[in-house]
C-alpha cells in the first residue's frame, strides 16, 4: 500500500480530527517529508484536507469522495478487500477478470460510473457519474448452480435494509431483483457466475448491485419512466455512497455464512411489492396475467393463473399491474 493510501486511511479513521505530521510519520513509520508529499497527492485528487500549524492535518467531515478508506470506515466485516474506480465498463465485468486471476472471496469492486452497466436479460442499466453506487461482490460459495437465486435474494434483502438504515425511507422488492422506493425503481441486482463442470456447483459467483442514490441533473432518460432515486435530493455533508456501500456489504455478509438457512427470507418477503397483487408474467415475447399468492422457501413465486391453476415461478420477469379504480 502506498504512503498516500496509508495516510488517507489514518485521516479517514479520525475524520474531523487533526493529526500532527509527526504523529502520522511515527504511526506509519515513514518520514515527515513522505507524509507532506502524500498530503499533496491527496489534495491533487480532490480530498479536502485542512492544515493548521501546530495542529496538523484534518480530513474535512463533509468530504464525499468515494475510496476504499472511506468505505472501510463503515465496514464491520473483516477480511474484505475493496477497490474503487471513478469509471468502469461495468463492475461485474471487471470483477470477473479479478476472479479469473484468482482473487479471493470477499473482493469487492466499486465505481461511481459505468459505461456499459447491465441488468438482467441484457437490459441497459443507466449508470451516470456521481449519482449512483455500483458495486460487485466476489463469492466462492459451496452452492449448486440451481440455488444461485439465494445470492440474488440475499442481496436484495441486504440492499433494502441498507436503504432504510441510511436514507430512512421504506424499500420494496419486486421479484426477483429490483428494489423500489416511493413507487420508483432505485436498484437492480445482477448475479453471474462460472460453473464447475465436475461438481455441478459454482466455481465463483459475482453479485452486482446498482443503486440510484441521487437524481441525475436533468432527470432520468424518458425511456426509463420507472427509474427513481433513494434520496429525493443530494444530502449535504453526508458520505451517502460510502455509508451505503458499507451497510450493503455488512448486511450481506451477516446473512451469507448462513445462506442455506435463508435467514433473510422474512426480510425479503415482508417487503414484497408483488404479493397479493395482479402481475404480468413475461416469458420470451409472450405475456400473461396472474395473481401473486405467496413466496416459497426457495424464493420461487406461487401464482394463480387466469384459469385458476396454481403453480410456482422459479425464473422469469414479472411486472406489477396497476390497481383498477
mmCIF file of C-alpha atoms in Angstrom:
data_model
loop_
_atom_site.group_PDB
_atom_site.id
_atom_site.type_symbol
_atom_site.label_atom_id
_atom_site.label_comp_id
_atom_site.label_asym_id
_atom_site.label_seq_id
_atom_site.Cartn_x
_atom_site.Cartn_y
_atom_site.Cartn_z
ATOM 1 C CA UNK A 1 0.000 0.000 0.000
ATOM 2 C CA UNK A 2 1.385 3.416 -0.987
ATOM 3 C CA UNK A 3 2.105 6.069 1.635
ATOM 4 C CA UNK A 4 -0.754 8.270 0.401
ATOM 5 C CA UNK A 5 -3.217 5.391 0.878
ATOM 6 C CA UNK A 6 -1.967 4.787 4.402
ATOM 7 C CA UNK A 7 -2.168 8.499 5.216
ATOM 8 C CA UNK A 8 -5.704 8.626 3.822
ATOM 9 C CA UNK A 9 -6.709 5.609 5.926
ATOM 10 C CA UNK A 10 -5.380 7.336 9.054
ATOM 11 C CA UNK A 11 -7.198 10.582 8.244
ATOM 12 C CA UNK A 12 -10.437 8.727 7.420
ATOM 13 C CA UNK A 13 -10.262 6.837 10.703
ATOM 14 C CA UNK A 14 -10.038 10.169 12.572
ATOM 15 C CA UNK A 15 -12.122 12.269 10.194
ATOM 16 C CA UNK A 16 -12.713 15.755 11.574
ATOM 17 C CA UNK A 17 -9.752 15.439 13.977
ATOM 18 C CA UNK A 18 -6.328 16.997 13.481
ATOM 19 C CA UNK A 19 -3.360 14.632 13.335
ATOM 20 C CA UNK A 20 0.122 16.082 13.501
ATOM 21 C CA UNK A 21 2.632 15.317 10.786
ATOM 22 C CA UNK A 22 4.929 13.885 13.423
ATOM 23 C CA UNK A 23 2.229 11.565 14.773
ATOM 24 C CA UNK A 24 1.364 10.383 11.262
ATOM 25 C CA UNK A 25 5.010 9.798 10.430
ATOM 26 C CA UNK A 26 5.594 7.789 13.602
ATOM 27 C CA UNK A 27 2.452 5.673 13.311
ATOM 28 C CA UNK A 28 3.113 4.897 9.634
ATOM 29 C CA UNK A 29 6.868 4.560 10.125
ATOM 30 C CA UNK A 30 7.713 6.995 7.337
ATOM 31 C CA UNK A 31 9.385 10.403 7.236
ATOM 32 C CA UNK A 32 7.526 13.661 7.796
ATOM 33 C CA UNK A 33 8.511 14.633 4.256
ATOM 34 C CA UNK A 34 6.787 11.487 2.961
ATOM 35 C CA UNK A 35 3.640 12.491 4.867
ATOM 36 C CA UNK A 36 3.827 16.007 3.396
ATOM 37 C CA UNK A 37 4.145 14.602 -0.131
ATOM 38 C CA UNK A 38 1.230 12.226 0.472
ATOM 39 C CA UNK A 39 -0.963 15.109 1.663
ATOM 40 C CA UNK A 40 -0.128 16.985 -1.554
ATOM 41 C CA UNK A 41 -1.039 13.967 -3.698
ATOM 42 C CA UNK A 42 -4.364 13.544 -1.898
ATOM 43 C CA UNK A 43 -5.201 17.215 -2.307
ATOM 44 C CA UNK A 44 -4.471 16.939 -6.035
ATOM 45 C CA UNK A 45 -7.085 14.165 -6.178
ATOM 46 C CA UNK A 46 -9.619 16.486 -4.566
ATOM 47 C CA UNK A 47 -9.532 15.468 -0.915
ATOM 48 C CA UNK A 48 -10.396 18.477 1.296
ATOM 49 C CA UNK A 49 -7.524 18.203 3.763
ATOM 50 C CA UNK A 50 -7.065 21.138 6.108
ATOM 51 C CA UNK A 51 -3.668 22.040 7.599
ATOM 52 C CA UNK A 52 -3.186 24.187 10.693
ATOM 53 C CA UNK A 53 0.245 24.999 12.158
ATOM 54 C CA UNK A 54 0.940 23.204 15.443
ATOM 55 C CA UNK A 55 -2.205 21.066 14.987
ATOM 56 C CA UNK A 56 -1.561 19.072 11.842
ATOM 57 C CA UNK A 57 -3.820 17.725 9.136
ATOM 58 C CA UNK A 58 -7.553 17.039 9.117
ATOM 59 C CA UNK A 59 -9.843 15.475 6.517
ATOM 60 C CA UNK A 60 -12.915 17.691 6.371
ATOM 61 C CA UNK A 61 -16.042 15.968 7.731
ATOM 62 C CA UNK A 62 -18.016 16.880 4.594
ATOM 63 C CA UNK A 63 -15.654 15.024 2.243
ATOM 64 C CA UNK A 64 -17.751 12.811 -0.005
ATOM 65 C CA UNK A 65 -15.008 11.264 -2.157
ATOM 66 C CA UNK A 66 -15.518 7.525 -2.526
ATOM 67 C CA UNK A 67 -12.436 5.469 -1.675
ATOM 68 C CA UNK A 68 -11.541 2.123 -0.101
ATOM 69 C CA UNK A 69 -10.661 4.062 3.037
ATOM 70 C CA UNK A 70 -13.976 5.943 3.179
ATOM 71 C CA UNK A 71 -15.914 2.679 2.789
ATOM 72 C CA UNK A 72 -13.729 0.938 5.378
ATOM 73 C CA UNK A 73 -14.984 3.418 8.000
ATOM 74 C CA UNK A 74 -18.397 1.759 7.768
ATOM 75 C CA UNK A 75 -17.383 -1.884 7.354
ATOM 76 C CA UNK A 76 -17.769 -4.306 10.252
ATOM 77 C CA UNK A 77 -16.776 -7.418 8.272
ATOM 78 C CA UNK A 78 -13.102 -8.451 8.480
ATOM 79 C CA UNK A 79 -11.039 -9.839 5.621
ATOM 80 C CA UNK A 80 -12.638 -7.953 2.726
ATOM 81 C CA UNK A 81 -10.687 -6.134 0.034
ATOM 82 C CA UNK A 82 -12.170 -3.141 -1.768
ATOM 83 C CA UNK A 83 -11.028 -1.397 -4.935
ATOM 84 C CA UNK A 84 -12.689 1.808 -6.093
ATOM 85 C CA UNK A 85 -12.760 3.342 -9.584
ATOM 86 C CA UNK A 86 -14.189 6.568 -10.946
ATOM 87 C CA UNK A 87 -15.460 4.798 -14.076
ATOM 88 C CA UNK A 88 -15.504 1.236 -15.424
ATOM 89 C CA UNK A 89 -17.314 -0.579 -18.213
ATOM 90 C CA UNK A 90 -19.168 -2.487 -15.514
ATOM 91 C CA UNK A 91 -18.161 -3.612 -12.048
ATOM 92 C CA UNK A 92 -19.281 -7.174 -12.851
ATOM 93 C CA UNK A 93 -17.040 -7.292 -15.920
ATOM 94 C CA UNK A 94 -14.004 -6.024 -14.013
ATOM 95 C CA UNK A 95 -14.622 -8.353 -11.083
ATOM 96 C CA UNK A 96 -14.929 -11.324 -13.424
ATOM 97 C CA UNK A 97 -11.390 -10.545 -14.567
ATOM 98 C CA UNK A 98 -10.259 -10.423 -10.941
ATOM 99 C CA UNK A 99 -11.973 -13.770 -10.272
ATOM 100 C CA UNK A 100 -10.238 -15.413 -13.251
ATOM 101 C CA UNK A 101 -6.936 -14.041 -11.923
ATOM 102 C CA UNK A 102 -7.569 -15.814 -8.614
ATOM 103 C CA UNK A 103 -8.971 -13.064 -6.385
ATOM 104 C CA UNK A 104 -10.295 -14.351 -3.080
ATOM 105 C CA UNK A 105 -13.862 -14.388 -1.880
ATOM 106 C CA UNK A 106 -14.790 -11.022 -0.465
ATOM 107 C CA UNK A 107 -13.043 -8.953 -3.117
ATOM 108 C CA UNK A 108 -15.298 -6.008 -3.973
ATOM 109 C CA UNK A 109 -15.187 -3.621 -6.920
ATOM 110 C CA UNK A 110 -16.916 -0.253 -6.542
ATOM 111 C CA UNK A 111 -17.365 2.504 -9.122
ATOM 112 C CA UNK A 112 -19.076 5.878 -9.342
ATOM 113 C CA UNK A 113 -19.945 5.423 -13.044
ATOM 114 C CA UNK A 114 -20.324 2.627 -15.597
ATOM 115 C CA UNK A 115 -20.189 2.978 -19.360
ATOM 116 C CA UNK A 116 -21.749 -0.435 -20.039
ATOM 117 C CA UNK A 117 -23.888 -1.129 -16.984
ATOM 118 C CA UNK A 118 -26.089 -4.191 -17.469
ATOM 119 C CA UNK A 119 -29.217 -5.638 -15.929
ATOM 120 C CA UNK A 120 -30.962 -8.957 -16.416
ATOM 121 C CA UNK A 121 -31.797 -10.033 -19.974
ATOM 122 C CA UNK A 122 -29.060 -7.665 -21.203
ATOM 123 C CA UNK A 123 -31.113 -4.613 -20.296
ATOM 124 C CA UNK A 124 -29.094 -1.411 -20.043
ATOM 125 C CA UNK A 125 -28.524 -0.120 -16.511
ATOM 126 C CA UNK A 126 -28.268 3.670 -16.547
ATOM 127 C CA UNK A 127 -25.073 4.451 -14.605
ATOM 128 C CA UNK A 128 -24.157 8.146 -14.862
ATOM 129 C CA UNK A 129 -21.251 9.645 -12.966
ATOM 130 C CA UNK A 130 -21.596 10.842 -9.400
ATOM 131 C CA UNK A 131 -25.265 9.965 -8.854
ATOM 132 C CA UNK A 132 -25.194 6.270 -8.004
ATOM 133 C CA UNK A 133 -23.330 3.460 -6.324
ATOM 134 C CA UNK A 134 -22.248 0.489 -8.405
ATOM 135 C CA UNK A 135 -20.583 -2.436 -6.646
ATOM 136 C CA UNK A 136 -19.896 -6.108 -7.239
ATOM 137 C CA UNK A 137 -19.016 -8.757 -4.673
ATOM 138 C CA UNK A 138 -16.932 -11.841 -5.485
ATOM 139 C CA UNK A 139 -18.052 -15.073 -3.814
ATOM 140 C CA UNK A 140 -16.774 -18.621 -3.980
ATOM 141 C CA UNK A 141 -19.713 -20.447 -2.387
ATOM 142 C CA UNK A 142 -20.267 -24.139 -1.875
ATOM 143 C CA UNK A 143 -23.532 -23.844 -3.772
ATOM 144 C CA UNK A 144 -25.247 -25.667 -6.614
ATOM 145 C CA UNK A 145 -25.875 -23.509 -9.661
ATOM 146 C CA UNK A 146 -29.621 -24.101 -9.302
ATOM 147 C CA UNK A 147 -29.503 -22.359 -5.907
ATOM 148 C CA UNK A 148 -27.836 -19.190 -7.179
ATOM 149 C CA UNK A 149 -31.154 -17.374 -6.706
ATOM 150 C CA UNK A 150 -30.325 -17.347 -2.989
ATOM 151 C CA UNK A 151 -27.453 -14.964 -3.674
ATOM 152 C CA UNK A 152 -29.699 -12.536 -5.548
ATOM 153 C CA UNK A 153 -32.427 -12.586 -2.915
ATOM 154 C CA UNK A 154 -29.872 -12.264 -0.124
ATOM 155 C CA UNK A 155 -28.507 -9.176 -1.858
ATOM 156 C CA UNK A 156 -31.997 -7.727 -2.353
ATOM 157 C CA UNK A 157 -32.827 -8.051 1.336
ATOM 158 C CA UNK A 158 -29.437 -6.551 2.234
ATOM 159 C CA UNK A 159 -29.920 -3.539 -0.019
ATOM 160 C CA UNK A 160 -33.429 -2.946 1.336
ATOM 161 C CA UNK A 161 -32.118 -2.949 4.898
ATOM 162 C CA UNK A 162 -29.248 -0.649 3.922
ATOM 163 C CA UNK A 163 -31.561 1.854 2.209
ATOM 164 C CA UNK A 164 -33.831 2.005 5.231
ATOM 165 C CA UNK A 165 -30.843 2.329 7.570
ATOM 166 C CA UNK A 166 -29.017 5.033 5.597
ATOM 167 C CA UNK A 167 -31.855 7.004 3.993
ATOM 168 C CA UNK A 168 -34.770 6.353 6.334
ATOM 169 C CA UNK A 169 -37.189 5.505 3.508
ATOM 170 C CA UNK A 170 -39.082 2.204 3.085
ATOM 171 C CA UNK A 171 -37.829 -0.135 0.367
ATOM 172 C CA UNK A 172 -39.875 -2.735 -1.501
ATOM 173 C CA UNK A 173 -38.662 -5.663 -3.594
ATOM 174 C CA UNK A 174 -40.161 -6.601 -6.957
ATOM 175 C CA UNK A 175 -39.496 -10.286 -7.517
ATOM 176 C CA UNK A 176 -36.755 -11.170 -8.074
ATOM 177 C CA UNK A 177 -34.140 -8.469 -8.082
ATOM 178 C CA UNK A 178 -35.468 -4.902 -8.316
ATOM 179 C CA UNK A 179 -35.911 -2.507 -5.404
ATOM 180 C CA UNK A 180 -38.365 0.357 -5.304
ATOM 181 C CA UNK A 181 -38.730 3.463 -3.131
ATOM 182 C CA UNK A 182 -41.725 5.789 -3.386
ATOM 183 C CA UNK A 183 -43.006 3.752 -6.347
ATOM 184 C CA UNK A 184 -39.823 4.140 -8.417
ATOM 185 C CA UNK A 185 -37.070 1.622 -9.195
ATOM 186 C CA UNK A 186 -33.894 2.585 -7.351
ATOM 187 C CA UNK A 187 -31.801 -0.598 -7.542
ATOM 188 C CA UNK A 188 -31.134 -3.566 -9.771
ATOM 189 C CA UNK A 189 -29.154 -6.711 -8.987
ATOM 190 C CA UNK A 190 -27.375 -8.964 -11.463
ATOM 191 C CA UNK A 191 -25.841 -12.249 -10.306
ATOM 192 C CA UNK A 192 -23.425 -14.011 -12.645
ATOM 193 C CA UNK A 193 -21.034 -16.895 -12.194
ATOM 194 C CA UNK A 194 -18.804 -19.606 -13.557
ATOM 195 C CA UNK A 195 -19.828 -23.245 -13.386
ATOM 196 C CA UNK A 196 -17.544 -26.016 -12.155
ATOM 197 C CA UNK A 197 -18.416 -28.767 -14.646
ATOM 198 C CA UNK A 198 -17.052 -31.561 -12.450
ATOM 199 C CA UNK A 199 -19.043 -30.723 -9.319
ATOM 200 C CA UNK A 200 -22.034 -29.016 -10.908
ATOM 201 C CA UNK A 201 -21.538 -26.202 -8.422
ATOM 202 C CA UNK A 202 -20.322 -22.653 -8.797
ATOM 203 C CA UNK A 203 -16.615 -22.010 -9.283
ATOM 204 C CA UNK A 204 -17.375 -18.432 -8.312
ATOM 205 C CA UNK A 205 -20.285 -16.018 -8.306
ATOM 206 C CA UNK A 206 -20.452 -12.267 -8.739
ATOM 207 C CA UNK A 207 -23.296 -10.289 -7.213
ATOM 208 C CA UNK A 208 -23.587 -6.916 -8.947
ATOM 209 C CA UNK A 209 -25.628 -4.162 -7.314
ATOM 210 C CA UNK A 210 -26.503 -0.800 -8.843
ATOM 211 C CA UNK A 211 -28.223 1.815 -6.682
ATOM 212 C CA UNK A 212 -29.541 5.172 -7.886
ATOM 213 C CA UNK A 213 -28.739 7.387 -4.904
ATOM 214 C CA UNK A 214 -29.435 10.886 -6.262
ATOM 215 C CA UNK A 215 -31.489 12.175 -9.205
ATOM 216 C CA UNK A 216 -29.199 12.963 -12.158
ATOM 217 C CA UNK A 217 -29.018 16.505 -13.439
ATOM 218 C CA UNK A 218 -31.841 16.896 -15.927
ATOM 219 C CA UNK A 219 -33.647 13.823 -14.600
ATOM 220 C CA UNK A 220 -33.704 10.233 -15.800
ATOM 221 C CA UNK A 221 -33.971 9.463 -19.539
ATOM 222 C CA UNK A 222 -37.503 9.355 -20.979
ATOM 223 C CA UNK A 223 -37.092 5.671 -21.833
ATOM 224 C CA UNK A 224 -36.711 4.870 -18.110
ATOM 225 C CA UNK A 225 -40.085 6.021 -16.722
ATOM 226 C CA UNK A 226 -39.813 3.683 -13.705
ATOM 227 C CA UNK A 227 -36.418 4.996 -12.573
ATOM 228 C CA UNK A 228 -36.054 6.933 -9.343
ATOM 229 C CA UNK A 229 -33.504 7.673 -6.643
ATOM 230 C CA UNK A 230 -33.153 6.720 -2.990
ATOM 231 C CA UNK A 231 -32.651 10.352 -1.946
ATOM 232 C CA UNK A 232 -35.046 12.935 -3.372
ATOM 233 C CA UNK A 233 -32.121 15.394 -3.372
ATOM 234 C CA UNK A 234 -28.407 15.112 -2.734
ATOM 235 C CA UNK A 235 -27.814 15.214 1.041
ATOM 236 C CA UNK A 236 -25.465 17.893 2.291
ATOM 237 C CA UNK A 237 -22.400 16.851 4.278
ATOM 238 C CA UNK A 238 -23.265 13.158 4.056
ATOM 239 C CA UNK A 239 -20.999 10.385 2.781
ATOM 240 C CA UNK A 240 -24.029 8.704 1.289
ATOM 241 C CA UNK A 241 -22.173 6.437 -1.129
ATOM 242 C CA UNK A 242 -19.557 5.209 1.342
ATOM 243 C CA UNK A 243 -22.141 4.717 4.053
ATOM 244 C CA UNK A 244 -24.500 2.862 1.706
ATOM 245 C CA UNK A 245 -21.706 0.638 0.389
ATOM 246 C CA UNK A 246 -20.666 -0.288 3.915
ATOM 247 C CA UNK A 247 -24.228 -1.008 5.018
ATOM 248 C CA UNK A 248 -24.990 -3.210 1.990
ATOM 249 C CA UNK A 249 -21.824 -5.248 2.463
ATOM 250 C CA UNK A 250 -22.324 -5.566 6.234
ATOM 251 C CA UNK A 251 -25.883 -6.842 5.858
ATOM 252 C CA UNK A 252 -24.958 -9.183 3.013
ATOM 253 C CA UNK A 253 -22.133 -10.841 4.927
ATOM 254 C CA UNK A 254 -24.253 -11.136 8.062
ATOM 255 C CA UNK A 255 -26.581 -13.399 6.039
ATOM 256 C CA UNK A 256 -24.155 -15.074 3.641
ATOM 257 C CA UNK A 257 -22.489 -17.587 6.050
ATOM 258 C CA UNK A 258 -25.964 -18.975 6.813
ATOM 259 C CA UNK A 259 -27.256 -18.984 3.236
ATOM 260 C CA UNK A 260 -28.724 -22.495 3.446
ATOM 261 C CA UNK A 261 -30.919 -21.442 6.400
ATOM 262 C CA UNK A 262 -32.261 -18.411 4.470
ATOM 263 C CA UNK A 263 -32.143 -16.020 7.459
ATOM 264 C CA UNK A 264 -33.170 -13.160 5.173
ATOM 265 C CA UNK A 265 -36.389 -14.824 3.960
ATOM 266 C CA UNK A 266 -38.809 -12.830 6.108
ATOM 267 C CA UNK A 267 -36.948 -9.568 5.473
ATOM 268 C CA UNK A 268 -37.399 -10.211 1.750
ATOM 269 C CA UNK A 269 -40.988 -11.463 1.948
ATOM 270 C CA UNK A 270 -42.406 -8.649 4.050
ATOM 271 C CA UNK A 271 -41.013 -6.079 1.612
ATOM 272 C CA UNK A 272 -42.511 -7.795 -1.433
ATOM 273 C CA UNK A 273 -44.055 -5.447 -3.949
ATOM 274 C CA UNK A 274 -45.950 -8.213 -5.763
ATOM 275 C CA UNK A 275 -47.634 -10.451 -3.167
ATOM 276 C CA UNK A 276 -51.404 -10.105 -3.135
ATOM 277 C CA UNK A 277 -51.435 -8.269 -6.460
ATOM 278 C CA UNK A 278 -52.149 -8.942 -10.093
ATOM 279 C CA UNK A 279 -48.961 -9.277 -12.120
ATOM 280 C CA UNK A 280 -47.930 -9.596 -15.737
ATOM 281 C CA UNK A 281 -45.627 -12.556 -16.365
ATOM 282 C CA UNK A 282 -43.128 -12.153 -19.212
ATOM 283 C CA UNK A 283 -41.810 -15.303 -20.860
ATOM 284 C CA UNK A 284 -39.892 -14.708 -24.069
ATOM 285 C CA UNK A 285 -42.034 -12.444 -26.238
ATOM 286 C CA UNK A 286 -45.278 -13.604 -24.573
ATOM 287 C CA UNK A 287 -47.103 -12.128 -21.599
ATOM 288 C CA UNK A 288 -49.954 -13.308 -19.422
ATOM 289 C CA UNK A 289 -51.792 -12.156 -16.324
ATOM 290 C CA UNK A 290 -51.603 -13.974 -12.981
ATOM 291 C CA UNK A 291 -52.096 -13.282 -9.271
ATOM 292 C CA UNK A 292 -49.129 -13.440 -6.895
ATOM 293 C CA UNK A 293 -50.125 -15.560 -3.894
ATOM 294 C CA UNK A 294 -47.003 -16.116 -1.841
ATOM 295 C CA UNK A 295 -43.290 -16.765 -1.758
ATOM 296 C CA UNK A 296 -41.929 -20.294 -1.332
ATOM 297 C CA UNK A 297 -38.916 -21.059 0.861
ATOM 298 C CA UNK A 298 -36.737 -21.400 -2.243
ATOM 299 C CA UNK A 299 -37.907 -17.895 -3.279
ATOM 300 C CA UNK A 300 -39.994 -19.168 -6.179
ATOM 301 C CA UNK A 301 -43.213 -17.224 -6.617
ATOM 302 C CA UNK A 302 -46.526 -19.029 -6.120
ATOM 303 C CA UNK A 303 -49.098 -17.675 -8.562
ATOM 304 C CA UNK A 304 -52.680 -18.334 -9.586
ATOM 305 C CA UNK A 305 -53.193 -18.272 -13.324
ATOM 306 C CA UNK A 306 -56.277 -16.820 -15.010
ATOM 307 C CA UNK A 307 -57.747 -20.330 -15.361
ATOM 308 C CA UNK A 308 -57.384 -20.961 -11.616
ATOM 309 C CA UNK A 309 -54.282 -23.157 -11.875
ATOM 310 C CA UNK A 310 -51.813 -22.636 -9.038
ATOM 311 C CA UNK A 311 -48.093 -23.240 -9.549
ATOM 312 C CA UNK A 312 -44.715 -21.607 -8.905
ATOM 313 C CA UNK A 313 -42.377 -19.473 -10.993
ATOM 314 C CA UNK A 314 -38.688 -20.057 -10.395
ATOM 315 C CA UNK A 315 -37.393 -17.701 -13.085
ATOM 316 C CA UNK A 316 -38.578 -15.061 -15.464
ATOM 317 C CA UNK A 317 -39.719 -11.478 -15.144
ATOM 318 C CA UNK A 318 -42.893 -10.038 -13.688
ATOM 319 C CA UNK A 319 -44.459 -6.611 -13.698
ATOM 320 C CA UNK A 320 -46.985 -5.264 -11.264
ATOM 321 C CA UNK A 321 -50.306 -4.397 -12.822
ATOM 322 C CA UNK A 322 -51.744 -1.060 -11.703
ATOM 323 C CA UNK A 323 -54.704 -1.275 -9.340
ATOM 324 C CA UNK A 324 -58.092 -0.871 -11.004
ATOM 325 C CA UNK A 325 -60.045 2.247 -9.977
#
